[in-house]
Amino acid sequence: MAQLASSAQPLTGLILSGGGARAAYQVGVLAAIADLLPDAAHNPFPVIVGTSAGAINAVGLACGAMHFTESVRRLTTVWQGFHTDQVYRSDWLGVLRQATRFIGHSLLGLGGDIPVALLDSSPLAELLARELDFSGIAAAVRHRQLRAVAVTAFGYETGQAVTFYQGRATIDPWFRHRRVGVPTRLGLQHLLASASIPLVFPPVKINREYFGDGAVRQPAPISPALHLGANRVLVVGVSGNPNSETRSASEQRPQQVRPPTLAQISGHMLNSTFIDSLESDIELLERLNQMSRLLAPEQRPKGLGLNPVDVLVIAPSQPLDAIAARHRHELPRTLRLFLRGPGATRSSGAGVLSYLLFEPGYCNELIELGYQDAMAQKERLIEFLCLSSPPVPTVVPVPA
């Protein structure tokens, strides 16, 4: 963990993890926080860090940090109206052409200099270019509504998790084992790189290296926020089923022994990439907190980052795989046919579907779930964010 910036005032960092379409859940949590704020323009998160789809939400917030509630409203509107063809091509021509290029590149070695993947994410680039005003980040930093915003991507050549950040000039870069922090002026290419799920979306070239999804090799997802000066963090996770560890052995025992489908295997791999490292990092941070509290402040070794870091985690109270399975009929017909063979349209393959289902029914249900889960921790959020006299919302911001 990074050594914290010494400050008498609490400095809150927001951690938005990756997870494709699952990141709609984060928007619901942010909508609840916006409703709790006594000042609609106030940004309660001086440090904002995102990875993969969480990077898009993070930069979306940072671009509008001068007017936090309005920024959340814009994010909510985009996610409520999401359709798959706004993220990747789902028409017959686009799917078949991308599949042909992928097979030709992977099996025949054709077009080796052109990065390819299973899906064409060019519509996402067009959407982000239209919706985001990156100049808002510099304005928010200049008016001290934002200390820093960061997104993490994975360098395929160096094998490092690179955190690109934009913020105050007083923030120094950092160099750790396989993770570095690089100051820059954030742009569209950084978001596309951070959100490029390996093999699913094509890698993105930044300077002289190709980058992909930042969750691929990010052993300490919380550490960038600490490097940027945060001394407490709100983590919004997208874990598929937080109650899985509490189920009995009989419930976890498979009912039928069948070979796993390709989608089922891919779902577990995606969970390992996007969820496991974050949960492990939270567990490590809590252990360090317990150890540091046993030592008096003057006894804590300097430079080891042993100052306690207050952590609040908000994660789905329902399994997102099951929600995705209920909405699998919303997937465009072309993709349903394309994904039927690997098993993604079956209940067992709903894990991978939960990352790719950018459709209104699924996204709106996740937004609603995030809002309700955040409001279930209303008192803790008010205390954690030092909010006073919060208004009581009368309308949930998601249509029934």
mmCIF file with all atom_site columns, C-alpha atoms in Angstrom, residues 103-292:
data_model
loop_
_atom_site.group_PDB
_atom_site.id
_atom_site.type_symbol
_atom_site.label_atom_id
_atom_site.label_alt_id
_atom_site.label_comp_id
_atom_site.label_asym_id
_atom_site.label_entity_id
_atom_site.label_seq_id
_atom_site.pdbx_PDB_ins_code
_atom_site.Cartn_x
_atom_site.Cartn_y
_atom_site.Cartn_z
_atom_site.occupancy
_atom_site.B_iso_or_equiv
_atom_site.pdbx_formal_charge
_atom_site.auth_seq_id
_atom_site.auth_comp_id
_atom_site.auth_asym_id
_atom_site.auth_atom_id
_atom_site.pdbx_PDB_model_num
ATOM 1   C CA . ILE A 1 103 ? -10.396 -16.382 -37.225 1.00 0.00 ? 103 ILE A CA 1
ATOM 2   C CA . GLY A 1 104 ? -8.106  -15.281 -40.048 1.00 0.00 ? 104 GLY A CA 1
ATOM 3   C CA . HIS A 1 105 ? -5.779  -13.543 -37.631 1.00 0.00 ? 105 HIS A CA 1
ATOM 4   C CA . SER A 1 106 ? -5.772  -16.252 -34.956 1.00 0.00 ? 106 SER A CA 1
ATOM 5   C CA . LEU A 1 107 ? -5.647  -19.379 -37.119 1.00 0.00 ? 107 LEU A CA 1
ATOM 6   C CA . LEU A 1 108 ? -4.125  -18.246 -40.412 1.00 0.00 ? 108 LEU A CA 1
ATOM 7   C CA . GLY A 1 109 ? -1.932  -15.360 -39.264 1.00 0.00 ? 109 GLY A CA 1
ATOM 8   C CA . LEU A 1 110 ? -3.524  -12.888 -41.667 1.00 0.00 ? 110 LEU A CA 1
ATOM 9   C CA . GLY A 1 111 ? -3.404  -9.159  -40.937 1.00 0.00 ? 111 GLY A CA 1
ATOM 10  C CA . GLY A 1 112 ? -0.917  -9.506  -38.104 1.00 0.00 ? 112 GLY A CA 1
ATOM 11  C CA . ASP A 1 113 ? -0.369  -5.743  -37.740 1.00 0.00 ? 113 ASP A CA 1
ATOM 12  C CA . ILE A 1 114 ? -4.060  -4.998  -37.176 1.00 0.00 ? 114 ILE A CA 1
ATOM 13  C CA . PRO A 1 115 ? -5.358  -5.573  -33.612 1.00 0.00 ? 115 PRO A CA 1
ATOM 14  C CA . VAL A 1 116 ? -8.474  -7.711  -33.699 1.00 0.00 ? 116 VAL A CA 1
ATOM 15  C CA . ALA A 1 117 ? -10.923 -9.179  -31.225 1.00 0.00 ? 117 ALA A CA 1
ATOM 16  C CA . LEU A 1 118 ? -14.239 -10.982 -31.163 1.00 0.00 ? 118 LEU A CA 1
ATOM 17  C CA . LEU A 1 119 ? -16.261 -7.750  -31.131 1.00 0.00 ? 119 LEU A CA 1
ATOM 18  C CA . ASP A 1 120 ? -15.900 -4.364  -32.826 1.00 0.00 ? 120 ASP A CA 1
ATOM 19  C CA . SER A 1 121 ? -16.037 -1.634  -30.155 1.00 0.00 ? 121 SER A CA 1
ATOM 20  C CA . SER A 1 122 ? -15.945 1.356   -32.521 1.00 0.00 ? 122 SER A CA 1
ATOM 21  C CA . PRO A 1 123 ? -19.505 2.417   -31.522 1.00 0.00 ? 123 PRO A CA 1
ATOM 22  C CA . LEU A 1 124 ? -18.284 2.894   -27.931 1.00 0.00 ? 124 LEU A CA 1
ATOM 23  C CA . ALA A 1 125 ? -15.590 5.298   -29.129 1.00 0.00 ? 125 ALA A CA 1
ATOM 24  C CA . GLU A 1 126 ? -18.219 7.340   -30.956 1.00 0.00 ? 126 GLU A CA 1
ATOM 25  C CA . LEU A 1 127 ? -20.494 7.403   -27.902 1.00 0.00 ? 127 LEU A CA 1
ATOM 26  C CA . LEU A 1 128 ? -17.745 8.537   -25.511 1.00 0.00 ? 128 LEU A CA 1
ATOM 27  C CA . ALA A 1 129 ? -16.499 11.208  -27.918 1.00 0.00 ? 129 ALA A CA 1
ATOM 28  C CA . ARG A 1 130 ? -20.031 12.573  -28.098 1.00 0.00 ? 130 ARG A CA 1
ATOM 29  C CA . GLU A 1 131 ? -20.876 12.428  -24.379 1.00 0.00 ? 131 GLU A CA 1
ATOM 30  C CA . LEU A 1 132 ? -17.638 13.438  -22.601 1.00 0.00 ? 132 LEU A CA 1
ATOM 31  C CA . ASP A 1 133 ? -16.042 16.864  -22.349 1.00 0.00 ? 133 ASP A CA 1
ATOM 32  C CA . PHE A 1 134 ? -12.515 16.148  -21.136 1.00 0.00 ? 134 PHE A CA 1
ATOM 33  C CA . SER A 1 135 ? -11.815 19.839  -20.583 1.00 0.00 ? 135 SER A CA 1
ATOM 34  C CA . GLY A 1 136 ? -14.037 19.614  -17.511 1.00 0.00 ? 136 GLY A CA 1
ATOM 35  C CA . ILE A 1 137 ? -11.318 17.677  -15.684 1.00 0.00 ? 137 ILE A CA 1
ATOM 36  C CA . ALA A 1 138 ? -8.809  20.520  -15.886 1.00 0.00 ? 138 ALA A CA 1
ATOM 37  C CA . ALA A 1 139 ? -11.487 23.014  -14.835 1.00 0.00 ? 139 ALA A CA 1
ATOM 38  C CA . ALA A 1 140 ? -12.441 20.909  -11.800 1.00 0.00 ? 140 ALA A CA 1
ATOM 39  C CA . VAL A 1 141 ? -8.788  20.552  -10.769 1.00 0.00 ? 141 VAL A CA 1
ATOM 40  C CA . ARG A 1 142 ? -8.198  24.271  -11.233 1.00 0.00 ? 142 ARG A CA 1
ATOM 41  C CA . HIS A 1 143 ? -11.200 25.163  -9.040  1.00 0.00 ? 143 HIS A CA 1
ATOM 42  C CA . ARG A 1 144 ? -10.187 22.543  -6.455  1.00 0.00 ? 144 ARG A CA 1
ATOM 43  C CA . GLN A 1 145 ? -13.335 20.498  -6.936  1.00 0.00 ? 145 GLN A CA 1
ATOM 44  C CA . LEU A 1 146 ? -11.096 17.565  -7.859  1.00 0.00 ? 146 LEU A CA 1
ATOM 45  C CA . ARG A 1 147 ? -7.636  16.511  -6.739  1.00 0.00 ? 147 ARG A CA 1
ATOM 46  C CA . ALA A 1 148 ? -7.093  13.773  -9.326  1.00 0.00 ? 148 ALA A CA 1
ATOM 47  C CA . VAL A 1 149 ? -8.823  11.242  -11.554 1.00 0.00 ? 149 VAL A CA 1
ATOM 48  C CA . ALA A 1 150 ? -7.118  8.066   -12.753 1.00 0.00 ? 150 ALA A CA 1
ATOM 49  C CA . VAL A 1 151 ? -7.762  5.108   -15.032 1.00 0.00 ? 151 VAL A CA 1
ATOM 50  C CA . THR A 1 152 ? -5.723  1.917   -15.177 1.00 0.00 ? 152 THR A CA 1
ATOM 51  C CA . ALA A 1 153 ? -4.795  -0.047  -18.289 1.00 0.00 ? 153 ALA A CA 1
ATOM 52  C CA . PHE A 1 154 ? -2.606  -3.100  -18.893 1.00 0.00 ? 154 PHE A CA 1
ATOM 53  C CA . GLY A 1 155 ? 0.449   -2.830  -21.131 1.00 0.00 ? 155 GLY A CA 1
ATOM 54  C CA . TYR A 1 156 ? 0.778   -5.907  -23.306 1.00 0.00 ? 156 TYR A CA 1
ATOM 55  C CA . GLU A 1 157 ? 4.465   -5.285  -24.039 1.00 0.00 ? 157 GLU A CA 1
ATOM 56  C CA . THR A 1 158 ? 5.729   -4.426  -20.544 1.00 0.00 ? 158 THR A CA 1
ATOM 57  C CA . GLY A 1 159 ? 3.224   -6.516  -18.585 1.00 0.00 ? 159 GLY A CA 1
ATOM 58  C CA . GLN A 1 160 ? 2.598   -3.575  -16.236 1.00 0.00 ? 160 GLN A CA 1
ATOM 59  C CA . ALA A 1 161 ? -0.612  -2.120  -14.831 1.00 0.00 ? 161 ALA A CA 1
ATOM 60  C CA . VAL A 1 162 ? -0.261  1.539   -15.792 1.00 0.00 ? 162 VAL A CA 1
ATOM 61  C CA . THR A 1 163 ? -2.396  4.107   -13.981 1.00 0.00 ? 163 THR A CA 1
ATOM 62  C CA . PHE A 1 164 ? -2.820  7.216   -16.114 1.00 0.00 ? 164 PHE A CA 1
ATOM 63  C CA . TYR A 1 165 ? -3.845  10.130  -13.920 1.00 0.00 ? 165 TYR A CA 1
ATOM 64  C CA . GLN A 1 166 ? -4.664  13.796  -14.327 1.00 0.00 ? 166 GLN A CA 1
ATOM 65  C CA . GLY A 1 167 ? -4.604  16.057  -11.302 1.00 0.00 ? 167 GLY A CA 1
ATOM 66  C CA . ARG A 1 168 ? -2.652  18.586  -9.310  1.00 0.00 ? 168 ARG A CA 1
ATOM 67  C CA . ALA A 1 169 ? 0.990   19.095  -10.140 1.00 0.00 ? 169 ALA A CA 1
ATOM 68  C CA . THR A 1 170 ? 2.005   18.212  -6.582  1.00 0.00 ? 170 THR A CA 1
ATOM 69  C CA . ILE A 1 171 ? 1.192   14.513  -7.133  1.00 0.00 ? 171 ILE A CA 1
ATOM 70  C CA . ASP A 1 172 ? 4.332   12.510  -7.857  1.00 0.00 ? 172 ASP A CA 1
ATOM 71  C CA . PRO A 1 173 ? 4.442   9.479   -10.193 1.00 0.00 ? 173 PRO A CA 1
ATOM 72  C CA . TRP A 1 174 ? 5.029   6.106   -8.583  1.00 0.00 ? 174 TRP A CA 1
ATOM 73  C CA . PHE A 1 175 ? 6.895   2.976   -9.556  1.00 0.00 ? 175 PHE A CA 1
ATOM 74  C CA . ARG A 1 176 ? 6.082   -0.369  -7.954  1.00 0.00 ? 176 ARG A CA 1
ATOM 75  C CA . HIS A 1 177 ? 6.431   -3.973  -9.063  1.00 0.00 ? 177 HIS A CA 1
ATOM 76  C CA . ARG A 1 178 ? 4.385   -4.261  -12.274 1.00 0.00 ? 178 ARG A CA 1
ATOM 77  C CA . ARG A 1 179 ? 2.352   -1.132  -11.482 1.00 0.00 ? 179 ARG A CA 1
ATOM 78  C CA . VAL A 1 180 ? 3.236   2.462   -12.224 1.00 0.00 ? 180 VAL A CA 1
ATOM 79  C CA . GLY A 1 181 ? 1.525   5.836   -12.129 1.00 0.00 ? 181 GLY A CA 1
ATOM 80  C CA . VAL A 1 182 ? 1.939   8.172   -15.103 1.00 0.00 ? 182 VAL A CA 1
ATOM 81  C CA . PRO A 1 183 ? 0.704   11.805  -15.130 1.00 0.00 ? 183 PRO A CA 1
ATOM 82  C CA . THR A 1 184 ? -1.009  12.743  -18.368 1.00 0.00 ? 184 THR A CA 1
ATOM 83  C CA . ARG A 1 185 ? -3.911  14.617  -19.860 1.00 0.00 ? 185 ARG A CA 1
ATOM 84  C CA . LEU A 1 186 ? -6.621  11.980  -20.049 1.00 0.00 ? 186 LEU A CA 1
ATOM 85  C CA . GLY A 1 187 ? -8.323  11.413  -23.358 1.00 0.00 ? 187 GLY A CA 1
ATOM 86  C CA . LEU A 1 188 ? -10.549 9.021   -25.234 1.00 0.00 ? 188 LEU A CA 1
ATOM 87  C CA . GLN A 1 189 ? -7.752  6.523   -25.921 1.00 0.00 ? 189 GLN A CA 1
ATOM 88  C CA . HIS A 1 190 ? -7.116  5.982   -22.197 1.00 0.00 ? 190 HIS A CA 1
ATOM 89  C CA . LEU A 1 191 ? -10.754 5.027   -21.591 1.00 0.00 ? 191 LEU A CA 1
ATOM 90  C CA . LEU A 1 192 ? -10.922 2.711   -24.574 1.00 0.00 ? 192 LEU A CA 1
ATOM 91  C CA . ALA A 1 193 ? -7.695  1.011   -23.503 1.00 0.00 ? 193 ALA A CA 1
ATOM 92  C CA . SER A 1 194 ? -8.850  0.509   -19.920 1.00 0.00 ? 194 SER A CA 1
ATOM 93  C CA . ALA A 1 195 ? -12.173 -0.953  -21.100 1.00 0.00 ? 195 ALA A CA 1
ATOM 94  C CA . SER A 1 196 ? -10.720 -3.308  -23.733 1.00 0.00 ? 196 SER A CA 1
ATOM 95  C CA . ILE A 1 197 ? -11.522 -6.739  -22.311 1.00 0.00 ? 197 ILE A CA 1
ATOM 96  C CA . PRO A 1 198 ? -8.864  -9.147  -23.674 1.00 0.00 ? 198 PRO A CA 1
ATOM 97  C CA . LEU A 1 199 ? -9.947  -11.024 -26.819 1.00 0.00 ? 199 LEU A CA 1
ATOM 98  C CA . VAL A 1 200 ? -13.427 -9.468  -26.591 1.00 0.00 ? 200 VAL A CA 1
ATOM 99  C CA . PHE A 1 201 ? -12.448 -5.882  -27.530 1.00 0.00 ? 201 PHE A CA 1
ATOM 100 C CA . PRO A 1 202 ? -9.331  -4.866  -29.502 1.00 0.00 ? 202 PRO A CA 1
ATOM 101 C CA . PRO A 1 203 ? -6.309  -3.377  -27.677 1.00 0.00 ? 203 PRO A CA 1
ATOM 102 C CA . VAL A 1 204 ? -5.607  0.348   -27.997 1.00 0.00 ? 204 VAL A CA 1
ATOM 103 C CA . LYS A 1 205 ? -2.253  1.905   -28.845 1.00 0.00 ? 205 LYS A CA 1
ATOM 104 C CA . ILE A 1 206 ? -1.050  4.694   -26.543 1.00 0.00 ? 206 ILE A CA 1
ATOM 105 C CA . ASN A 1 207 ? 2.302   6.181   -27.505 1.00 0.00 ? 207 ASN A CA 1
ATOM 106 C CA . ARG A 1 208 ? 4.427   3.132   -28.411 1.00 0.00 ? 208 ARG A CA 1
ATOM 107 C CA . GLU A 1 209 ? 2.543   0.343   -26.620 1.00 0.00 ? 209 GLU A CA 1
ATOM 108 C CA . TYR A 1 210 ? -0.762  -1.467  -26.938 1.00 0.00 ? 210 TYR A CA 1
ATOM 109 C CA . PHE A 1 211 ? -2.963  -1.503  -23.840 1.00 0.00 ? 211 PHE A CA 1
ATOM 110 C CA . GLY A 1 212 ? -5.930  -3.540  -22.721 1.00 0.00 ? 212 GLY A CA 1
ATOM 111 C CA . ASP A 1 213 ? -8.251  -3.866  -19.760 1.00 0.00 ? 213 ASP A CA 1
ATOM 112 C CA . GLY A 1 214 ? -6.604  -2.597  -16.581 1.00 0.00 ? 214 GLY A CA 1
ATOM 113 C CA . ALA A 1 215 ? -8.084  -5.352  -14.441 1.00 0.00 ? 215 ALA A CA 1
ATOM 114 C CA . VAL A 1 216 ? -5.945  -8.009  -16.168 1.00 0.00 ? 216 VAL A CA 1
ATOM 115 C CA . ARG A 1 217 ? -2.936  -7.481  -13.931 1.00 0.00 ? 217 ARG A CA 1
ATOM 116 C CA . GLN A 1 218 ? -3.913  -5.129  -11.142 1.00 0.00 ? 218 GLN A CA 1
ATOM 117 C CA . PRO A 1 219 ? -3.034  -6.843  -7.846  1.00 0.00 ? 219 PRO A CA 1
ATOM 118 C CA . ALA A 1 220 ? -3.790  -3.737  -5.765  1.00 0.00 ? 220 ALA A CA 1
ATOM 119 C CA . PRO A 1 221 ? -6.812  -1.908  -7.263  1.00 0.00 ? 221 PRO A CA 1
ATOM 120 C CA . ILE A 1 222 ? -7.116  0.431   -4.261  1.00 0.00 ? 222 ILE A CA 1
ATOM 121 C CA . SER A 1 223 ? -3.479  1.585   -4.224  1.00 0.00 ? 223 SER A CA 1
ATOM 122 C CA . PRO A 1 224 ? -3.790  4.236   -7.004  1.00 0.00 ? 224 PRO A CA 1
ATOM 123 C CA . ALA A 1 225 ? -6.290  6.171   -4.866  1.00 0.00 ? 225 ALA A CA 1
ATOM 124 C CA . LEU A 1 226 ? -3.841  6.107   -1.949  1.00 0.00 ? 226 LEU A CA 1
ATOM 125 C CA . HIS A 1 227 ? -0.962  7.233   -4.159  1.00 0.00 ? 227 HIS A CA 1
ATOM 126 C CA . LEU A 1 228 ? -3.138  10.149  -5.257  1.00 0.00 ? 228 LEU A CA 1
ATOM 127 C CA . GLY A 1 229 ? -3.631  11.245  -1.652  1.00 0.00 ? 229 GLY A CA 1
ATOM 128 C CA . ALA A 1 230 ? -6.842  9.563   -0.456  1.00 0.00 ? 230 ALA A CA 1
ATOM 129 C CA . ASN A 1 231 ? -6.895  8.457   3.184   1.00 0.00 ? 231 ASN A CA 1
ATOM 130 C CA . ARG A 1 232 ? -10.285 6.776   3.035   1.00 0.00 ? 232 ARG A CA 1
ATOM 131 C CA . VAL A 1 233 ? -12.016 5.031   0.148   1.00 0.00 ? 233 VAL A CA 1
ATOM 132 C CA . LEU A 1 234 ? -15.501 4.150   -0.989  1.00 0.00 ? 234 LEU A CA 1
ATOM 133 C CA . VAL A 1 235 ? -15.356 1.001   -3.112  1.00 0.00 ? 235 VAL A CA 1
ATOM 134 C CA . VAL A 1 236 ? -18.266 0.205   -5.422  1.00 0.00 ? 236 VAL A CA 1
ATOM 135 C CA . GLY A 1 237 ? -17.870 -3.408  -6.479  1.00 0.00 ? 237 GLY A CA 1
ATOM 136 C CA . VAL A 1 238 ? -19.690 -5.495  -9.061  1.00 0.00 ? 238 VAL A CA 1
ATOM 137 C CA . SER A 1 239 ? -19.290 -8.915  -7.457  1.00 0.00 ? 239 SER A CA 1
ATOM 138 C CA . GLY A 1 240 ? -21.683 -11.425 -8.950  1.00 0.00 ? 240 GLY A CA 1
ATOM 139 C CA . ASN A 1 241 ? -22.884 -13.040 -5.753  1.00 0.00 ? 241 ASN A CA 1
ATOM 140 C CA . PRO A 1 242 ? -21.506 -11.745 -2.443  1.00 0.00 ? 242 PRO A CA 1
ATOM 141 C CA . ASN A 1 243 ? -23.461 -14.347 -0.497  1.00 0.00 ? 243 ASN A CA 1
ATOM 142 C CA . SER A 1 244 ? -21.914 -17.348 -2.248  1.00 0.00 ? 244 SER A CA 1
ATOM 143 C CA . GLU A 1 245 ? -19.491 -18.037 0.599   1.00 0.00 ? 245 GLU A CA 1
ATOM 144 C CA . THR A 1 246 ? -22.311 -18.314 3.120   1.00 0.00 ? 246 THR A CA 1
ATOM 145 C CA . ARG A 1 247 ? -24.229 -20.989 1.261   1.00 0.00 ? 247 ARG A CA 1
ATOM 146 C CA . SER A 1 248 ? -24.233 -24.465 2.674   1.00 0.00 ? 248 SER A CA 1
ATOM 147 C CA . ALA A 1 249 ? -22.176 -27.263 1.172   1.00 0.00 ? 249 ALA A CA 1
ATOM 148 C CA . SER A 1 250 ? -25.309 -28.978 -0.104  1.00 0.00 ? 250 SER A CA 1
ATOM 149 C CA . GLU A 1 251 ? -26.325 -25.813 -1.982  1.00 0.00 ? 251 GLU A CA 1
ATOM 150 C CA . GLN A 1 252 ? -22.890 -25.498 -3.563  1.00 0.00 ? 252 GLN A CA 1
ATOM 151 C CA . ARG A 1 253 ? -22.745 -29.141 -4.662  1.00 0.00 ? 253 ARG A CA 1
ATOM 152 C CA . PRO A 1 254 ? -23.548 -29.449 -8.403  1.00 0.00 ? 254 PRO A CA 1
ATOM 153 C CA . GLN A 1 255 ? -26.821 -31.213 -9.146  1.00 0.00 ? 255 GLN A CA 1
ATOM 154 C CA . GLN A 1 256 ? -25.595 -32.714 -12.426 1.00 0.00 ? 256 GLN A CA 1
ATOM 155 C CA . VAL A 1 257 ? -22.095 -33.428 -13.628 1.00 0.00 ? 257 VAL A CA 1
ATOM 156 C CA . ARG A 1 258 ? -21.797 -31.897 -17.094 1.00 0.00 ? 258 ARG A CA 1
ATOM 157 C CA . PRO A 1 259 ? -18.768 -30.582 -18.977 1.00 0.00 ? 259 PRO A CA 1
ATOM 158 C CA . PRO A 1 260 ? -18.526 -26.789 -18.589 1.00 0.00 ? 260 PRO A CA 1
ATOM 159 C CA . THR A 1 261 ? -19.421 -24.721 -21.632 1.00 0.00 ? 261 THR A CA 1
ATOM 160 C CA . LEU A 1 262 ? -16.960 -22.241 -23.116 1.00 0.00 ? 262 LEU A CA 1
ATOM 161 C CA . ALA A 1 263 ? -19.149 -19.405 -21.788 1.00 0.00 ? 263 ALA A CA 1
ATOM 162 C CA . GLN A 1 264 ? -19.150 -20.915 -18.302 1.00 0.00 ? 264 GLN A CA 1
ATOM 163 C CA . ILE A 1 265 ? -15.347 -21.126 -18.319 1.00 0.00 ? 265 ILE A CA 1
ATOM 164 C CA . SER A 1 266 ? -15.102 -17.573 -19.693 1.00 0.00 ? 266 SER A CA 1
ATOM 165 C CA . GLY A 1 267 ? -17.445 -16.315 -16.986 1.00 0.00 ? 267 GLY A CA 1
ATOM 166 C CA . HIS A 1 268 ? -15.186 -17.680 -14.248 1.00 0.00 ? 268 HIS A CA 1
ATOM 167 C CA . MET A 1 269 ? -12.143 -16.164 -15.957 1.00 0.00 ? 269 MET A CA 1
ATOM 168 C CA . LEU A 1 270 ? -13.839 -12.773 -16.153 1.00 0.00 ? 270 LEU A CA 1
ATOM 169 C CA . ASN A 1 271 ? -14.832 -12.981 -12.491 1.00 0.00 ? 271 ASN A CA 1
ATOM 170 C CA . SER A 1 272 ? -11.242 -13.805 -11.609 1.00 0.00 ? 272 SER A CA 1
ATOM 171 C CA . THR A 1 273 ? -10.043 -10.785 -13.579 1.00 0.00 ? 273 THR A CA 1
ATOM 172 C CA . PHE A 1 274 ? -12.569 -8.198  -12.430 1.00 0.00 ? 274 PHE A CA 1
ATOM 173 C CA . ILE A 1 275 ? -13.580 -9.306  -8.933  1.00 0.00 ? 275 ILE A CA 1
ATOM 174 C CA . ASP A 1 276 ? -11.030 -11.483 -7.139  1.00 0.00 ? 276 ASP A CA 1
ATOM 175 C CA . SER A 1 277 ? -8.151  -8.967  -7.050  1.00 0.00 ? 277 SER A CA 1
ATOM 176 C CA . LEU A 1 278 ? -10.382 -6.214  -5.668  1.00 0.00 ? 278 LEU A CA 1
ATOM 177 C CA . GLU A 1 279 ? -11.795 -8.416  -2.936  1.00 0.00 ? 279 GLU A CA 1
ATOM 178 C CA . SER A 1 280 ? -8.293  -9.632  -2.040  1.00 0.00 ? 280 SER A CA 1
ATOM 179 C CA . ASP A 1 281 ? -7.021  -6.053  -1.898  1.00 0.00 ? 281 ASP A CA 1
ATOM 180 C CA . ILE A 1 282 ? -9.861  -5.028  0.423   1.00 0.00 ? 282 ILE A CA 1
ATOM 181 C CA . GLU A 1 283 ? -9.087  -7.976  2.692   1.00 0.00 ? 283 GLU A CA 1
ATOM 182 C CA . LEU A 1 284 ? -5.384  -7.042  2.768   1.00 0.00 ? 284 LEU A CA 1
ATOM 183 C CA . LEU A 1 285 ? -6.186  -3.404  3.536   1.00 0.00 ? 285 LEU A CA 1
ATOM 184 C CA . GLU A 1 286 ? -8.463  -4.405  6.418   1.00 0.00 ? 286 GLU A CA 1
ATOM 185 C CA . ARG A 1 287 ? -5.707  -6.588  7.875   1.00 0.00 ? 287 ARG A CA 1
ATOM 186 C CA . LEU A 1 288 ? -3.219  -3.719  7.634   1.00 0.00 ? 288 LEU A CA 1
ATOM 187 C CA . ASN A 1 289 ? -5.758  -1.478  9.351   1.00 0.00 ? 289 ASN A CA 1
ATOM 188 C CA . GLN A 1 290 ? -6.090  -3.957  12.213  1.00 0.00 ? 290 GLN A CA 1
ATOM 189 C CA . MET A 1 291 ? -2.319  -4.128  12.581  1.00 0.00 ? 291 MET A CA 1
ATOM 190 C CA . SER A 1 292 ? -1.855  -0.358  12.465  1.00 0.00 ? 292 SER A CA 1
#
